[in-house]
PDB file of C-alpha atoms in Angstrom:
ATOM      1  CA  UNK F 591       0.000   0.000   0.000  1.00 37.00           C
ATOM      2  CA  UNK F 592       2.864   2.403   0.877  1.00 37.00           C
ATOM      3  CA  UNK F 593       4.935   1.547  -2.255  1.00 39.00           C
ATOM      4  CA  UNK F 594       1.285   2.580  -4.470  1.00 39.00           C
ATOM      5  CA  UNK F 595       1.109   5.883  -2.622  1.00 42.00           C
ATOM      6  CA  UNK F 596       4.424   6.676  -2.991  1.00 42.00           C
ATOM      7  CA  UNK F 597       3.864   5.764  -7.363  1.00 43.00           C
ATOM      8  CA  UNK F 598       1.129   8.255  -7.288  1.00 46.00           C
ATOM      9  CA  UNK F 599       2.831  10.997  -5.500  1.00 48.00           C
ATOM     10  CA  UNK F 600       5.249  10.482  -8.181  1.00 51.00           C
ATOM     11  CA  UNK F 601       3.258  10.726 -10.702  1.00 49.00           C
ATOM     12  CA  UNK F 602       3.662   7.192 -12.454  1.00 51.00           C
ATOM     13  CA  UNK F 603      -0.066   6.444 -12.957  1.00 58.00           C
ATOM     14  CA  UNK F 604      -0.632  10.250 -13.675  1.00 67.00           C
ATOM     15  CA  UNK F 605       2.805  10.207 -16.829  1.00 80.00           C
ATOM     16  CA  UNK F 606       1.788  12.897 -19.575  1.00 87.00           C
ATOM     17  CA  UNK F 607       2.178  11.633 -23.248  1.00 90.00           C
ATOM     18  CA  UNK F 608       5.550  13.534 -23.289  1.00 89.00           C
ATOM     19  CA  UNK F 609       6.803  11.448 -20.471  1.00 92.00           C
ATOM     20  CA  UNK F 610       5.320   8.445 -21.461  1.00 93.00           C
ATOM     21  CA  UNK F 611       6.774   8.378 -25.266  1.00 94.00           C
ATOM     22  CA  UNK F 612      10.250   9.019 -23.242  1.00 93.00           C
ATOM     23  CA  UNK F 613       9.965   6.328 -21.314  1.00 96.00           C
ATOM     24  CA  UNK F 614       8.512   4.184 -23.988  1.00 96.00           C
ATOM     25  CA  UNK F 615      11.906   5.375 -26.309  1.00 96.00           C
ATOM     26  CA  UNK F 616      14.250   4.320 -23.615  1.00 96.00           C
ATOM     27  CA  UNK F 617      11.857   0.979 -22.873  1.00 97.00           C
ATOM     28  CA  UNK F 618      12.741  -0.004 -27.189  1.00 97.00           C
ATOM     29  CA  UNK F 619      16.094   1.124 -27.031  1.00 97.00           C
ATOM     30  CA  UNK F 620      16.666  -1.567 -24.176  1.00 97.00           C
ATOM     31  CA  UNK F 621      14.801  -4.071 -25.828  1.00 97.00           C
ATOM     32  CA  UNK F 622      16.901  -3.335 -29.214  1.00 96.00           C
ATOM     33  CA  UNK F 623      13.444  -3.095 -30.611  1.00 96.00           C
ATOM     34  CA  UNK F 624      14.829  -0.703 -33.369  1.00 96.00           C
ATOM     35  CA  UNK F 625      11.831   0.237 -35.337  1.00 96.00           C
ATOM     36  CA  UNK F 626       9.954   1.710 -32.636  1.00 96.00           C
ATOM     37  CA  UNK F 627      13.043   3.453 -31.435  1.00 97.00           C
ATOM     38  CA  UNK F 628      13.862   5.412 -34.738  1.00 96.00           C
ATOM     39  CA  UNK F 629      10.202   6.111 -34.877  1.00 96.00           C
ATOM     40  CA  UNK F 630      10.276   7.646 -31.172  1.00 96.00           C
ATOM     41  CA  UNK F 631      13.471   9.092 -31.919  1.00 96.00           C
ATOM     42  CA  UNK F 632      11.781  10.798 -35.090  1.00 96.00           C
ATOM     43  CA  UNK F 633       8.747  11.887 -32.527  1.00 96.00           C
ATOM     44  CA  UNK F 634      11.325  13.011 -30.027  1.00 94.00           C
ATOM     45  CA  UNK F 635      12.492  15.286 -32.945  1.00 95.00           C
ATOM     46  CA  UNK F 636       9.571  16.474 -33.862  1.00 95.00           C
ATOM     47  CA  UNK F 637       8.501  17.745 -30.341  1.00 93.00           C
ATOM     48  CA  UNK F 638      12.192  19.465 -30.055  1.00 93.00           C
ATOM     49  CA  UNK F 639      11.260  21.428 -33.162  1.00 94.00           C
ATOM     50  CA  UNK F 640       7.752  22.356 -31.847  1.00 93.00           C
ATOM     51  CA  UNK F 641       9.288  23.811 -28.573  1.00 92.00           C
ATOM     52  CA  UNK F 642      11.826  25.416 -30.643  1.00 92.00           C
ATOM     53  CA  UNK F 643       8.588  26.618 -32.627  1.00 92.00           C
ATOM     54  CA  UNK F 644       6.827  28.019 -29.275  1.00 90.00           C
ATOM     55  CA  UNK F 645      10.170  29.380 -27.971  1.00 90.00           C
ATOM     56  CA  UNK F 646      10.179  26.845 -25.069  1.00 88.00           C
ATOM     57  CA  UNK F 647      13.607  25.043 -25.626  1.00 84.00           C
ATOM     58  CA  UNK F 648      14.406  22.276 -22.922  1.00 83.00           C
ATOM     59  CA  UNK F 649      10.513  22.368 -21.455  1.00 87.00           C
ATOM     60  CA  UNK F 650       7.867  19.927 -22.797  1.00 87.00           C
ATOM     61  CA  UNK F 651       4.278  20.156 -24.295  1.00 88.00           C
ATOM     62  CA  UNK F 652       1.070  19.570 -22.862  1.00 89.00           C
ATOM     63  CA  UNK F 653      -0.906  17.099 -23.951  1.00 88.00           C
ATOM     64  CA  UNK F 654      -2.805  18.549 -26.559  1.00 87.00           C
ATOM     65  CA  UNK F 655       0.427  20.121 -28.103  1.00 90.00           C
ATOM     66  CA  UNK F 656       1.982  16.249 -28.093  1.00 93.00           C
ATOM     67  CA  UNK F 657      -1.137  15.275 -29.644  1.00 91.00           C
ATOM     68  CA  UNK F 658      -1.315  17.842 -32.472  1.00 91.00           C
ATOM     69  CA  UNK F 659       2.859  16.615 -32.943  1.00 94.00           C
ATOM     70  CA  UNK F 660       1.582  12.954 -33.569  1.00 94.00           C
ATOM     71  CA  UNK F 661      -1.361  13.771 -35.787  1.00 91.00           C
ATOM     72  CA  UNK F 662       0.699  15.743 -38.167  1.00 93.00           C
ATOM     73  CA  UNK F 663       3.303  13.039 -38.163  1.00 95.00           C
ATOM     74  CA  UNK F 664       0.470  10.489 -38.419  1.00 92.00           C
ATOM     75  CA  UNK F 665      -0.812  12.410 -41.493  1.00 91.00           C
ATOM     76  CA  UNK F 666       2.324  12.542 -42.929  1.00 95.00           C
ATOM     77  CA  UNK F 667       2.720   8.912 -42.781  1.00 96.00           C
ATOM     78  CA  UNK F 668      -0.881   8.340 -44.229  1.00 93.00           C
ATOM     79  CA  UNK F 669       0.781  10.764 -47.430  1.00 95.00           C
ATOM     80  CA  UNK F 670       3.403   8.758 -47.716  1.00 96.00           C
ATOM     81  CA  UNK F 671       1.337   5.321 -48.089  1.00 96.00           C
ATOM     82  CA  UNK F 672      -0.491   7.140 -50.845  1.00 95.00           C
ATOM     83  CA  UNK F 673       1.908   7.966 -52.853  1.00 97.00           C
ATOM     84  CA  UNK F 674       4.238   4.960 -52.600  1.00 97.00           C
ATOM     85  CA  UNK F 675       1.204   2.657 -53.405  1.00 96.00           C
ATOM     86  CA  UNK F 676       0.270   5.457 -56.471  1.00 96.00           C
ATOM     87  CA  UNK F 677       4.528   5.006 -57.173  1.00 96.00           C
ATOM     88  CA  UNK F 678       3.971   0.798 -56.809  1.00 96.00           C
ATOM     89  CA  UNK F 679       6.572   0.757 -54.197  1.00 96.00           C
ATOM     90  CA  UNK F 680       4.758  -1.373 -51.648  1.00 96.00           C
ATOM     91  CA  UNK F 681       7.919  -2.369 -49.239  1.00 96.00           C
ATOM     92  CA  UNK F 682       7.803   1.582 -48.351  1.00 96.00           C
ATOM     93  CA  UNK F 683       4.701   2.058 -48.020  1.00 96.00           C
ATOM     94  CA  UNK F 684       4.657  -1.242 -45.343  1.00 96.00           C
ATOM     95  CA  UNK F 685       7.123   0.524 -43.697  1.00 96.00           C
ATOM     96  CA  UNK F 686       5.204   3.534 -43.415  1.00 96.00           C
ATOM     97  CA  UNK F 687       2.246   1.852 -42.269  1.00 96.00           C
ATOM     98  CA  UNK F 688       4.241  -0.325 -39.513  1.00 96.00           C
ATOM     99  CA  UNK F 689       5.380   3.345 -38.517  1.00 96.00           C
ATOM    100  CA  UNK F 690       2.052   4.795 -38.310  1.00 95.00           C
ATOM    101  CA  UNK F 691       0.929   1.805 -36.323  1.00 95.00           C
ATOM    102  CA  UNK F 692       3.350   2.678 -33.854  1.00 96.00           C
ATOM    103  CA  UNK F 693       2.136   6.647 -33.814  1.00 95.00           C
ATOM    104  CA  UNK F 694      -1.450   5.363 -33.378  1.00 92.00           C
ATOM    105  CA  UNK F 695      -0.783   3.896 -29.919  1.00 93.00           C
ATOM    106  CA  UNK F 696      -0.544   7.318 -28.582  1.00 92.00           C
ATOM    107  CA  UNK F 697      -3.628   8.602 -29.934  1.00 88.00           C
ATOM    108  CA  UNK F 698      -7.419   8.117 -28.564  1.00 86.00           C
ATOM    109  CA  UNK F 699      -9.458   5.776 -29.697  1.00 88.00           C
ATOM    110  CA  UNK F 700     -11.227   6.655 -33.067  1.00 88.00           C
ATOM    111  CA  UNK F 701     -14.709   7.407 -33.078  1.00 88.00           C
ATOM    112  CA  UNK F 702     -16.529   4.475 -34.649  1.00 89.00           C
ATOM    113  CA  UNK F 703     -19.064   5.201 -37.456  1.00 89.00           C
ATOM    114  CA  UNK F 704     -22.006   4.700 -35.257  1.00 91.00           C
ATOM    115  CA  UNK F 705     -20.861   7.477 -32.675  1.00 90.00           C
ATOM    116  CA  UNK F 706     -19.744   9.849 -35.260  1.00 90.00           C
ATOM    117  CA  UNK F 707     -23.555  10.153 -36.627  1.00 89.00           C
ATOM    118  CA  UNK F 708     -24.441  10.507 -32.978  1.00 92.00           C
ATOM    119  CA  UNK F 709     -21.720  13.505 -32.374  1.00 91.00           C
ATOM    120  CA  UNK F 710     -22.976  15.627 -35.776  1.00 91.00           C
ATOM    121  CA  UNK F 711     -26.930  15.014 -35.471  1.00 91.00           C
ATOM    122  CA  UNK F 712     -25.865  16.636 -31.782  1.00 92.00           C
ATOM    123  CA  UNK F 713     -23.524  19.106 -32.768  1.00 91.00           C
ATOM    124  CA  UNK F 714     -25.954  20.107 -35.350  1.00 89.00           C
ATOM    125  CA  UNK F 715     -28.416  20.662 -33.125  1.00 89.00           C
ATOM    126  CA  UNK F 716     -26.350  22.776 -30.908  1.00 90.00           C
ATOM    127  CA  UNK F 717     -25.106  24.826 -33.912  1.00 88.00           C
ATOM    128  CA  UNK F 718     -28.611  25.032 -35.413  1.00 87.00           C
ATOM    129  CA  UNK F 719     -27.090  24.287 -38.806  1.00 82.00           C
ATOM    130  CA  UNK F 720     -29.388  24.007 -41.557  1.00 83.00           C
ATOM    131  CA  UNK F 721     -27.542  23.815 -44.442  1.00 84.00           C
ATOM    132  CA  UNK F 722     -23.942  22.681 -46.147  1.00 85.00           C
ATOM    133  CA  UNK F 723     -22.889  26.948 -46.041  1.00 88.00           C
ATOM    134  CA  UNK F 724     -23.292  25.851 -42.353  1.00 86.00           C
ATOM    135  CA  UNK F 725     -20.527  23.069 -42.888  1.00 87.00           C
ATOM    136  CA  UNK F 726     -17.867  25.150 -40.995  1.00 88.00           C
ATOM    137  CA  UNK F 727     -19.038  25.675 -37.909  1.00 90.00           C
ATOM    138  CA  UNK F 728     -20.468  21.625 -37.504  1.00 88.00           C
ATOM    139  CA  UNK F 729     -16.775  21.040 -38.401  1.00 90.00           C
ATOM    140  CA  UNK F 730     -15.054  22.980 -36.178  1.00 90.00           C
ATOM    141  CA  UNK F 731     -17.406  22.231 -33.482  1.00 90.00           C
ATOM    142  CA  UNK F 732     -16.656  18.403 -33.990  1.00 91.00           C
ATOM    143  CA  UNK F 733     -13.415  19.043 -34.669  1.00 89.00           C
ATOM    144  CA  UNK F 734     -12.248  20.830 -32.002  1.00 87.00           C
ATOM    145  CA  UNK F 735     -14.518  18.233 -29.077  1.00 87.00           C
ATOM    146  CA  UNK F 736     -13.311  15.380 -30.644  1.00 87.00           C
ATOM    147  CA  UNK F 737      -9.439  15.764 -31.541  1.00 84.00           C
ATOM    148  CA  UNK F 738      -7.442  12.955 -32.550  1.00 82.00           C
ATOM    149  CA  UNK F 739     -10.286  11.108 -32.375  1.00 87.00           C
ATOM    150  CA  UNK F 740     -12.231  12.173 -36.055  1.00 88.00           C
ATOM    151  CA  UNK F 741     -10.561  11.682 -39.743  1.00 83.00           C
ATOM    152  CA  UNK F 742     -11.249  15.164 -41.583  1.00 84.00           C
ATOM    153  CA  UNK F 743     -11.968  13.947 -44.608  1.00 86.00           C
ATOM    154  CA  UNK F 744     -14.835  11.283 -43.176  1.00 88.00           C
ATOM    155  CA  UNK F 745     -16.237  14.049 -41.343  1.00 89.00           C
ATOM    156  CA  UNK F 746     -16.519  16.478 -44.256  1.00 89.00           C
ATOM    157  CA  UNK F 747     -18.143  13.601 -46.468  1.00 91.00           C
ATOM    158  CA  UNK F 748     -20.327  12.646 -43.412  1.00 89.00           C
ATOM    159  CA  UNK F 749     -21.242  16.166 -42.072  1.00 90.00           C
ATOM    160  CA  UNK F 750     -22.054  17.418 -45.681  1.00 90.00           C
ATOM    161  CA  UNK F 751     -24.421  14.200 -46.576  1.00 89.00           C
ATOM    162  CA  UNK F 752     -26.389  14.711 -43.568  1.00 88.00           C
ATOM    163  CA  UNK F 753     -26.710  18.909 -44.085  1.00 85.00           C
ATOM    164  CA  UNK F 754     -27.367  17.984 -47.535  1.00 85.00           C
ATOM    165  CA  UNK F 755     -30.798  16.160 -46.737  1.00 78.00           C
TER     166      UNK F 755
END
């Protein structure tokens, strides 16, 4: 009981996504697992040049701002699939994926199709949205609850069928 008290105090089952992909990094580099390591390393890189970005050098994100990090590198990887599968280059385009599998782990769960209707028909109501001119502001709305957690592109198709009734 003592030893759990003292792991909350500090902070192990409370670890931001910063600290937790650094621990993860060193966790891989132990276990010689080098794929995840180069892809941590590359996330590890990434974050460095966000701080640099928000003229915090040596501190760390929040949350949100680690999130927004893995997204875009998680978009960049989707990219990347599509064109080496448009190129026919299929072994990069594994590796990509097997990357992006990796940057997934540190996202939410995806909303599944079910619970996206459920998020617009409410949003929609909330916004009072009538029409597709209306589009933005069911987006954003969505968008901005539900980050990390909502493709853009399957939101736009869904949120413009439904205004489009």
């Amino acid at each position: 009981m003592v030893s759990r008290i003292f792991s909350i105090l500090k902070g192990e089952f409370f670890m931001s996504l910063f600290e937790q992909i650094n621990k993860d990094y060193v966790t891989a580099y132990k276990a010689k697992d080098t794929q995840r390591v180069s892809v941590l390393r590359m996330l590890k890189a990434s974050v460095k040049n966000r701080l640099v970005d928000l003229c915090r050098p040596g501190g760390t994100l929040t949350d949100e701002e680690m999130m927004d990090v893995i997204l875009k590198e998680g978009k960049q990887r989707r990219d990347s699939i599509a064109e080496y599968e448009k190129a026919g280059r299929q072994d990069l385009a594994d590796k990509e994926n097997a990357e992006l599998v990796i940057l997934e782990t540190y996202l939410p769960k995806p909303l599944t199709d079910e619970e996206l209707a459920g998020v617009i028909e409410k949003t929609i109501a909330e916004t009072g949205a009538s029409s597709p001119k209306e589009m933005g502001k069911v987006m954003n709305a969505i968008m901005q609850g539900y980050k990390g957690r909502v493709d853009g592109k399957k939101l736009s198709q869904a949120v413009r069928t439904r205004l489009s009734r």
